[in-house]
XYZ file of C-alpha atoms in Angstrom:
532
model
C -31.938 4.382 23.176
C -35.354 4.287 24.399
C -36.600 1.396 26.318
C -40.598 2.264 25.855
C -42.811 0.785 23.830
C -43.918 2.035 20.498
C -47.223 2.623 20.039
C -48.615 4.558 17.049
C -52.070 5.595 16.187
C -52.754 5.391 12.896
C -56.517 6.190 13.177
C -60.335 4.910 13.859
C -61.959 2.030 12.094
C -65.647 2.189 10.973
C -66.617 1.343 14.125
C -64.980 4.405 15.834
C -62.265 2.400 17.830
C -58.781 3.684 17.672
C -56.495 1.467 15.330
C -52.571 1.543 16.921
C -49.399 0.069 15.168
C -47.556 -1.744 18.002
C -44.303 -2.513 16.324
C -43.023 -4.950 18.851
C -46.205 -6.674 18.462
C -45.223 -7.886 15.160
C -43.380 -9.971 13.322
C -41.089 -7.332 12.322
C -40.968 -3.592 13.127
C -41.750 -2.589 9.423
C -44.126 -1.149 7.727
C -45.306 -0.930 4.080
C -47.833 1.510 2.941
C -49.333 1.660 -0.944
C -51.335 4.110 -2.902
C -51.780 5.819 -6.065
C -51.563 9.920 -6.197
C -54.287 11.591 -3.833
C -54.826 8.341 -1.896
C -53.334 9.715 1.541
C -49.972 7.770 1.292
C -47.764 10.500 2.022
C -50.451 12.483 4.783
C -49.986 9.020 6.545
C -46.409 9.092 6.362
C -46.887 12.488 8.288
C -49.386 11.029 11.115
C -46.351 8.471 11.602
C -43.792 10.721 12.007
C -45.359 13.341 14.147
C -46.510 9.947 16.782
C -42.540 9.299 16.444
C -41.269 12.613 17.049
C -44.093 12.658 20.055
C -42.449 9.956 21.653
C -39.027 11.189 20.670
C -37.919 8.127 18.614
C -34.984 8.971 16.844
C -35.780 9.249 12.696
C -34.271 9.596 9.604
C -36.437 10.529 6.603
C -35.560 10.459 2.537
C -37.879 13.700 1.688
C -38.514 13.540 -1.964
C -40.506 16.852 -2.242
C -40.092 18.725 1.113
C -43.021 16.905 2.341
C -41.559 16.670 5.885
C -39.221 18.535 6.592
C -41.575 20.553 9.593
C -40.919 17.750 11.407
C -37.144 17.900 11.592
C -35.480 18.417 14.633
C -32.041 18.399 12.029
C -32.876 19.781 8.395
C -29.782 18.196 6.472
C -29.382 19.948 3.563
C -27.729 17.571 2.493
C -26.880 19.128 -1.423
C -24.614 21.706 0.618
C -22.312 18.993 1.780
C -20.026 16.370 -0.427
C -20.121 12.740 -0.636
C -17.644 10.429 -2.253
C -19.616 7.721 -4.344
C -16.838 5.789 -3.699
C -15.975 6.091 -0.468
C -14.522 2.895 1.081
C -15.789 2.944 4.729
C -14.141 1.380 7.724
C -14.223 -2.597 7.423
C -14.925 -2.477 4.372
C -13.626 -3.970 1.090
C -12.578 -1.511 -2.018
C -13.635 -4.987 -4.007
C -17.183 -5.085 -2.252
C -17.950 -1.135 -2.650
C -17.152 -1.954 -6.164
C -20.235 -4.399 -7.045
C -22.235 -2.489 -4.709
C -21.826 1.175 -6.053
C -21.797 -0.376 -10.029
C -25.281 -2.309 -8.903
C -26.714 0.962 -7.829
C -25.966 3.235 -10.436
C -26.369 0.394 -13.346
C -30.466 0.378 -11.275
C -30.561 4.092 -11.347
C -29.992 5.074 -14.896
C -31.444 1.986 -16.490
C -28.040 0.453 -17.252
C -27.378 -2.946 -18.883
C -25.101 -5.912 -17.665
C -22.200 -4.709 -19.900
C -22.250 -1.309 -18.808
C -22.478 -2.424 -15.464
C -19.194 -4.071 -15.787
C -17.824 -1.135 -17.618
C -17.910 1.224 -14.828
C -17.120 -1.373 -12.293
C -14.082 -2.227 -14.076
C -13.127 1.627 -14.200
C -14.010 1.761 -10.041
C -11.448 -0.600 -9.489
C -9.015 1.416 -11.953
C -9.695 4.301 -9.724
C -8.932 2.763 -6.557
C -5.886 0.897 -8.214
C -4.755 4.881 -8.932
C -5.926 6.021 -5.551
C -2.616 3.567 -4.611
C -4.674 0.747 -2.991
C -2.703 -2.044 -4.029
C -5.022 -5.116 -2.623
C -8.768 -4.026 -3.206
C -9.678 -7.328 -0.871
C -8.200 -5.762 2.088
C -10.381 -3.880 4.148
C -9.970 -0.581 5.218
C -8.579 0.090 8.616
C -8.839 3.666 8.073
C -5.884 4.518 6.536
C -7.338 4.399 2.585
C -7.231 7.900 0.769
C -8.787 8.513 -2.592
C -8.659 10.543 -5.234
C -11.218 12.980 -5.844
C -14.525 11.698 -7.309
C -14.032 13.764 -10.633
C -11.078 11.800 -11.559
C -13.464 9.111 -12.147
C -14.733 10.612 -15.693
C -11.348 10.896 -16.479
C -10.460 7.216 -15.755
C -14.311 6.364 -17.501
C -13.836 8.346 -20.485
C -10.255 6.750 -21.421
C -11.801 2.865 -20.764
C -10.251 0.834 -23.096
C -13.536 0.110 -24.445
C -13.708 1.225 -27.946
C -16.555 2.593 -30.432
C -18.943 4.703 -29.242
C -19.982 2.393 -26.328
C -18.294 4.519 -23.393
C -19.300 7.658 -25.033
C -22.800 5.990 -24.786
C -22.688 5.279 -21.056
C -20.884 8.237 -20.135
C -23.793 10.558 -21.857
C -26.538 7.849 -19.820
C -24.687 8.975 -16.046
C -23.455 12.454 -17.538
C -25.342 14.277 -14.521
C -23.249 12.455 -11.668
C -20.602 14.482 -12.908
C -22.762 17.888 -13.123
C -23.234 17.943 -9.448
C -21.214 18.962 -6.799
C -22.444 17.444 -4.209
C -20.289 14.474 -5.572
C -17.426 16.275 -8.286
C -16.487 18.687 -5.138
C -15.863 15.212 -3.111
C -12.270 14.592 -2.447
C -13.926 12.882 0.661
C -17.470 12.506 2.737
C -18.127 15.836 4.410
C -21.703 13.942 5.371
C -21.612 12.553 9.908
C -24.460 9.926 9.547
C -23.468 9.188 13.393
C -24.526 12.699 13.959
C -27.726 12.579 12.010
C -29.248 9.820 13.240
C -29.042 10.721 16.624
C -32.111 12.867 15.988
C -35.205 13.227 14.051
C -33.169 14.085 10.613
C -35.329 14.651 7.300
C -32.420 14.468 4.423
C -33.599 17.150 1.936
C -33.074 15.356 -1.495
C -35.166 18.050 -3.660
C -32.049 19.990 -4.444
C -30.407 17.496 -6.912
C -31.428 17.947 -10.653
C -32.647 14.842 -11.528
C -34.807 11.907 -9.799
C -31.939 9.272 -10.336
C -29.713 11.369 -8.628
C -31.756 11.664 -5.474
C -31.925 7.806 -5.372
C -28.275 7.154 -5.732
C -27.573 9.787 -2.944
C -30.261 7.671 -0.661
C -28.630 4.399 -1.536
C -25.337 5.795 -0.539
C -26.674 6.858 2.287
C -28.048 3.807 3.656
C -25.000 1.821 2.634
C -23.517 3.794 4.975
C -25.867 3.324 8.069
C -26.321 -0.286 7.242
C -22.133 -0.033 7.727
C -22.549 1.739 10.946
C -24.948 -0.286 12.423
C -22.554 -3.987 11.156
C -19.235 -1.536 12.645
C -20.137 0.384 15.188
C -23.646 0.249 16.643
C -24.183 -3.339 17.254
C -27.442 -5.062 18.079
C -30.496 -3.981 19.782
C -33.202 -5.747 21.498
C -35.076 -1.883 21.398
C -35.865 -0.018 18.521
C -34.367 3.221 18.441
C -34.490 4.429 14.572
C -36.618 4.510 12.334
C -35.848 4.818 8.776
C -38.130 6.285 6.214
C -38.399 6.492 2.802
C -41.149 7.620 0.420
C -40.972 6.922 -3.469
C -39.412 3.809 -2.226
C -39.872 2.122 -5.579
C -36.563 4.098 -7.060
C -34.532 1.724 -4.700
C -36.244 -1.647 -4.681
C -33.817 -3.915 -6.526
C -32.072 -7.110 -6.040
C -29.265 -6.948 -3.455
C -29.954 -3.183 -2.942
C -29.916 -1.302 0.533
C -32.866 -1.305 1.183
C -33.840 -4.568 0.685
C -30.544 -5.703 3.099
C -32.183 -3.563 5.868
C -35.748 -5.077 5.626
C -34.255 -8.242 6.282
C -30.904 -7.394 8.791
C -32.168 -4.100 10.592
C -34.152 -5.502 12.976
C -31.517 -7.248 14.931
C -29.842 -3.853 15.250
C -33.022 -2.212 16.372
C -33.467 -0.207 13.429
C -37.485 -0.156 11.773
C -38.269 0.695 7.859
C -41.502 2.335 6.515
C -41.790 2.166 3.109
C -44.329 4.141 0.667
C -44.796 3.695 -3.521
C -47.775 4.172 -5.185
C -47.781 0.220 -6.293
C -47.625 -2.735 -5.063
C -46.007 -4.046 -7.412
C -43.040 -2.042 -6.720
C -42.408 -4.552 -4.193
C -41.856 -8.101 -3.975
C -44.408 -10.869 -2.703
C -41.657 -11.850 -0.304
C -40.783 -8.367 0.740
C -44.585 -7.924 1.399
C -45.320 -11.376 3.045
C -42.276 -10.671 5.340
C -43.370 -6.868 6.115
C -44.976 -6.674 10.048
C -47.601 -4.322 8.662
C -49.261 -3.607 5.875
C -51.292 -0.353 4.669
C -53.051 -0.507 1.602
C -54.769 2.861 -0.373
C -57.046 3.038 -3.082
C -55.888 0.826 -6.254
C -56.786 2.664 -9.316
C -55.570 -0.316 -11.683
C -57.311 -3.473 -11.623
C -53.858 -5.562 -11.381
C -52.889 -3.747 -8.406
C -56.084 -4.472 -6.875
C -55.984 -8.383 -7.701
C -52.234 -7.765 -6.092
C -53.283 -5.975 -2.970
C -56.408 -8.693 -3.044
C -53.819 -11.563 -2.598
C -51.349 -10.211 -0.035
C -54.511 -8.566 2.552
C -57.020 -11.185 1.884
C -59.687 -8.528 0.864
C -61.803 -8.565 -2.205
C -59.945 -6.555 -4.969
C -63.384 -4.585 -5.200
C -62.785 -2.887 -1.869
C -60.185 -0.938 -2.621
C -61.077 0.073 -6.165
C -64.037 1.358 -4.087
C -61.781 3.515 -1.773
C -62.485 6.897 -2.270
C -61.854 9.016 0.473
C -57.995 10.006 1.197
C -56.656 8.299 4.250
C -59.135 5.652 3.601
C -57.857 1.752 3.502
C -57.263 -1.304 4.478
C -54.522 -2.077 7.451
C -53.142 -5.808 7.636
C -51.132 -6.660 10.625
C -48.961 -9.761 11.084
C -50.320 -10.342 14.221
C -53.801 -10.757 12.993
C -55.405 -12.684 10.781
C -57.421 -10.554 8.740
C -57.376 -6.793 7.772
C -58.613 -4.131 8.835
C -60.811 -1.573 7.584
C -59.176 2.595 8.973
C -59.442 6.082 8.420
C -55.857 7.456 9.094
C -56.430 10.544 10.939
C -54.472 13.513 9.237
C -51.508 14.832 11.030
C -52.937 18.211 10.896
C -55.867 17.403 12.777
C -53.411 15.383 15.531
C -52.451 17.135 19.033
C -49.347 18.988 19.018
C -49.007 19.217 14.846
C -50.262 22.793 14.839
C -47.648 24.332 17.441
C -44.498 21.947 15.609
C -45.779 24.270 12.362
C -45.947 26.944 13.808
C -42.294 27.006 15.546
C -40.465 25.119 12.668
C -38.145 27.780 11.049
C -35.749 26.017 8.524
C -33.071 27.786 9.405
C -33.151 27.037 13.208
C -33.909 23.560 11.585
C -30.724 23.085 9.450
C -28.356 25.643 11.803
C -27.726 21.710 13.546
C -26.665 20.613 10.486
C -24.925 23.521 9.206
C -23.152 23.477 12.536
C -22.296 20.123 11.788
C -20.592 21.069 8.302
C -18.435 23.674 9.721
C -17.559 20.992 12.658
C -16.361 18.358 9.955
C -14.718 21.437 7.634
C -12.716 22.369 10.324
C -11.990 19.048 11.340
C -10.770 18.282 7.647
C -8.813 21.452 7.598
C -6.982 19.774 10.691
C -6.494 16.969 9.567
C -5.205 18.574 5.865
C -2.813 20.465 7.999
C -1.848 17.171 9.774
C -1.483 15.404 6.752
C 0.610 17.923 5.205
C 2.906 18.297 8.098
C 2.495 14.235 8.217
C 3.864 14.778 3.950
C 6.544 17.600 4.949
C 7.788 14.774 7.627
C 7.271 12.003 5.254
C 9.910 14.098 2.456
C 11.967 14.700 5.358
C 12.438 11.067 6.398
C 12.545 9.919 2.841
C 15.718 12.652 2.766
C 16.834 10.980 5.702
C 16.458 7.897 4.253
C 18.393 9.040 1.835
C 20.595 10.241 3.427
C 21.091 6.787 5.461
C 20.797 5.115 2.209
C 24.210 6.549 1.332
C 26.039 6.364 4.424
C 24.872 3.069 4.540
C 26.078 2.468 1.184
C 29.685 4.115 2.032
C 29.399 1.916 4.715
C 29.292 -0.874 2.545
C 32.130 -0.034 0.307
C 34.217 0.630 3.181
C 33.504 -2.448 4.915
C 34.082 -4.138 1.026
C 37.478 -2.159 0.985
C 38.182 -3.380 5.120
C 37.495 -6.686 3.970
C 39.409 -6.703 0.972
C 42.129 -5.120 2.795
C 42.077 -7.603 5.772
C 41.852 -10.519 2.943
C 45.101 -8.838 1.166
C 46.756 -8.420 4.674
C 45.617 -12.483 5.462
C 47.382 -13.079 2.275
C 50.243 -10.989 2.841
C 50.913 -12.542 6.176
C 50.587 -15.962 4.954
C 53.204 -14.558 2.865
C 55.265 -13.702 5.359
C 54.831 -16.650 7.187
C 56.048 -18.631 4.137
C 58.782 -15.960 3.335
C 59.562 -16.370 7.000
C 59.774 -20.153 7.014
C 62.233 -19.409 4.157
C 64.261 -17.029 5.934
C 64.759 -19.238 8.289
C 65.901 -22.346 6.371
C 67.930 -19.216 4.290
C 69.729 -18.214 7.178
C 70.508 -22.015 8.427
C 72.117 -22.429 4.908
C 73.408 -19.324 4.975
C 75.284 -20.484 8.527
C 76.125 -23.559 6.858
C 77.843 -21.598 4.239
C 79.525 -19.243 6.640
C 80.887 -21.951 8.392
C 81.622 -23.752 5.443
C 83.008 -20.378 4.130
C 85.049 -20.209 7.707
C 86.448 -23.933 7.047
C 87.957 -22.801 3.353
C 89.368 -19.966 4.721
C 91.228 -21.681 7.440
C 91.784 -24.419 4.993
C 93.164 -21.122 2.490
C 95.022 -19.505 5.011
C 96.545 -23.157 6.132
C 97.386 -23.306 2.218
C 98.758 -20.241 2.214
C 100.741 -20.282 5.313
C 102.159 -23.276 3.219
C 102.154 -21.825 0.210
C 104.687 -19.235 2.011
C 106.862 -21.801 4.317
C 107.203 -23.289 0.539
C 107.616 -20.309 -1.415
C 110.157 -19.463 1.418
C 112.073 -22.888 1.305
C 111.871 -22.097 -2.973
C 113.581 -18.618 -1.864
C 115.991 -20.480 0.260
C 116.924 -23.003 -2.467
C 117.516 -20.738 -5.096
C 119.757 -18.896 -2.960
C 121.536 -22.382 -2.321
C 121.059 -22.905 -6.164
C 122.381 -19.672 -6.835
C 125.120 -19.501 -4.947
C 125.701 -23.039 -5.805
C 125.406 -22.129 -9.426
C 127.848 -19.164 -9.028
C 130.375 -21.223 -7.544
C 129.920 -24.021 -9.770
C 130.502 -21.352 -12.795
C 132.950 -19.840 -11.321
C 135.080 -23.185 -11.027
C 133.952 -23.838 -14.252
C 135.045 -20.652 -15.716
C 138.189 -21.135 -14.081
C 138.795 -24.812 -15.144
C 137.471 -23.455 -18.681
C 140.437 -21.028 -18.419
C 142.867 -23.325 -17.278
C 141.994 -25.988 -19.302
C 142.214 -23.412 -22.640
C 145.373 -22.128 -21.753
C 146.768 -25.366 -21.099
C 145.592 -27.008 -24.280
C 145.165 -24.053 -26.570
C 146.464 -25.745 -29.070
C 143.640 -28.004 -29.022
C 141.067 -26.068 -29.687
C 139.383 -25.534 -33.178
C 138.994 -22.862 -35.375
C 135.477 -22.659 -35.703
C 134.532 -22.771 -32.590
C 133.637 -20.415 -29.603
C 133.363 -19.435 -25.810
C 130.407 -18.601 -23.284
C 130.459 -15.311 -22.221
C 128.799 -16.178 -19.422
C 130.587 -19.313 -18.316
C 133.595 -19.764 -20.828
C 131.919 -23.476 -21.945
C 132.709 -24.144 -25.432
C 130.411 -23.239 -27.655
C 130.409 -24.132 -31.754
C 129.197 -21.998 -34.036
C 125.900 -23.584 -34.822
C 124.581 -23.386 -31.246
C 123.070 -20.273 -30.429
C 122.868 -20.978 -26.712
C 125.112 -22.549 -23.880
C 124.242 -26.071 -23.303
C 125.684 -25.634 -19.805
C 124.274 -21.752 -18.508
C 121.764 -21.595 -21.050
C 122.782 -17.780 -22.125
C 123.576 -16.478 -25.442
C 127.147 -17.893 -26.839
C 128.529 -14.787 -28.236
């Protein structure tokens, strides 16, 4: 960051006095310059630049048409590098970069509010399959896209029907012819690097004109990111940016018309050429510090210029000389009449053409690309190792996944099991409680088992004194009996002999105990044996 103070001459006015553009003197540090073809716009541009490069302010020039590229002290080539349109950059929002990149390439090719919308819609499709889940969550670095040429792909199969997307896809069809962007599986482009020097950003090898202007607007989206992110604000101005053939990027809400009205907190100057003045705004050119006006071949333009320098519009349909114009400065009331002096004819321009060689000039750059290609090789490696550890962890995972799940069914079964062994002991509690009232009864009965049998052997001890006192009295009995028969028998005897005469005819004797017997009865009455 320099800490001197700017001071450019521009050239003499018709009285032979130096004019100088003192941007600190100003309301702003910007500067607007307007002519038609062969007016000395772009020879003016030059004077600027070599003053800058003089005092080794730090630059960064859009060159159209090679036009300054001798003054680069970094060529960037910048058609050998890659740059994702859609690129979400640190702190920012994949929602925001939507609108933004849709805006620009809707202004580039022409586009209408639908189609507009239509490839909007398929930018937020893209990030939605780049995995970003929440497109209002800024990036903290860790976003990754898809490559840009998946965008056709996600374009072509819109769910817009007819031949509406075929339509818009034919308007932008030359996006998707260069490499600079279908190559882009990220930004191989260090804008931190570039605008550390006096960069001209070669734009002359894209195809088309609409190409060069989205590639600038992508560009400065990025620097006016830097300089919200990372640079911060400046009380010194320490970059210039420059753009010629401005009028491809003036549009509502565009870049460039963000960093005419933010840069200069952040020390960062715009110069602006177009061939109209119409190109730009009355705001834009009431609000621009300084003011250089060319021949105006059209009388409108003139009127225009009239109004905004407060100088008759005949003055500068009379310009004829290149160089030749009118200079209004906000610091002054009234404009000024100057002859920019050519950068050719300025010290030092001579020896700066003679030493430029555009290889030296772009080896800084090209140094640059094999830096950030080797960086992203690194990093590739890194991110495949970072995938080879990410499988291997989602193995382990896995892995954990099922241990943890046998896990779970074992603690299920250990549960279960301790809930069957809880029940099982209640069981036994209750089995014991049983038991125990089991084996009281079962004592009870024992004891009322050991009563009946002392009670049964008490009977039978009695049974047997009786059955022995039976015994005893049948021997009595019998002996009793046998006696008793026998004196019976005897008496019988005695009795028949003595009165056999007596007895009758029909009747009979016991054999057993001689007692009369008749012949109808079968048995004794006395012995109870048979009678005969």
């Amino acid at each position: 960051m320099t800490t001197k103070k700017i001071s450019v001459y521009l050239g003499n006015n018709p009285s032979g006095e130096k004019v100088f553009w003192t941007p600190k003197n100003e309301n702003n540090p910007h500067l607007i310059t307007v002519g038609g073809s062969g007016s000395g716009k772009t020879e003016t541009l030059k004077a600027i630049m070599l003053e800058l490069k003089n005092q080794k302010i730090n630059s960064l020039i859009f060159d159209f048409h090679k036009d300054f590229k001798v003054f680069a002290d970094n060529l960037v080539q910048i058609d050998k590098a890659t740059l994702h349109p859609l690129e979400v950059q640190i702190n920012e929002k994949p929602l925001d970069v939507a609108y933004k990149v849709s805006k620009m390439i809707a202004n580039v090719f022409s586009l209408g509010e639908v189609q507009e919308a239509i490839i909007r819609d398929a930018i937020k499709e893209f990030y939605h399959k780049s995995g970003i889940k929440d497109l209002k969550q800024e990036n903290d670095g860790s976003l990754k896209l898809l490559p840009f040429r998946e965008f056709k792909e996600i374009l072509r199969y819109s769910d817009i029907k007819g031949s509406g997307i075929q339509t818009l896809i034919a308007k932008i069809s030359v996006l998707f012819d260069v490499d600079f962007f279908m190559n882009a599986d990220s930004t191989s482009v260090s804008l931190e690097s570039i605008i550390k020097q006096l960069s001209v950003i070669e734009l002359s090898g894209f195809p088309t004109d609409e190409v060069k202007a989205l590639v600038a607007d992508l560009l400065l989206n990025k620097l006016i990111n830097y300089l919200y992110t990372v640079k911060g604000k400046s009380d010194e101005y320490w970059l210039y940016v420059v753009i010629d053939e401005a009028h491809r990027m003036m549009y509502a809400g565009s870049p460039v018309e963000l960093l005419l009205r933010e840069s200069r907190k952040y020390g960062v100057g715009i110069i602006l050429a177009s061939q109209r003045p119409t190109d730009f705004s009355e705001t834009i050119l009431a609000n621009a510090g300084t003011i250089l006006a060319f021949k105006a071949s059209l009388d409108k333009d003139a009127v225009f210029l009239s109004k905004q320098l407060r100088v008759p519009k005949e003055n500068f349909q009379k310009l004829k000389d290149s160089g030749l114009g009118y200079c209004l400065f906000s610091s002054k009331d009234d404009s000024e009449k100057v002859q920019i002096t050519q950068a050719k004819n300025r010290p030092g321009y001579k020896e700066i053409a003679e030493k430029f060689d555009e290889d030296d000039a772009s080896e800084l750059f090209k140094k640059e690309q094999e830096r950030i290609k080797k960086e992203k090789e690194k990093i590739d490696s890194l991110v495949k190792g970072s995938k080879q550890s990410v499988e291997r962890i989602k193995e382990l995972e896995n892995g954990m996944n099922q241990l943890q799940g046998e896990v779970e069914r074992k603690n299920y079964l250990v549960a279960k099991s301790e809930k069957e062994m809880d029940a099982l002991h209640k069981e036994n509690v209750k089995l014991s409680h049983e038991n125990d009232k089991l084996s009281e009864k079962l004592k009870r009965e024992e004891k009322s088992t050991e009563r009946a049998h002392e009670k049964l052997d008490q009977a039978e001890a009695e049974i047997l004194f009786l059955q022995n006192k039976v015994k005893h009295i049948k021997v009595v009995v019998e002996e009793e009996k046998k006696s008793f028969l026998t004196r019976t028998a005897a008496n019988n005897i005695m009795g028949k002999i003595d009165f056999g005469l007596k007895v009758k005819s029909n009747s009979s004797f016991c054999k057993n105990c001689f007692n009369e017997v008749s012949e109808k009865e079968k048995y004794c009455d006395f012995c109870g044996e048979k009678a005969k």
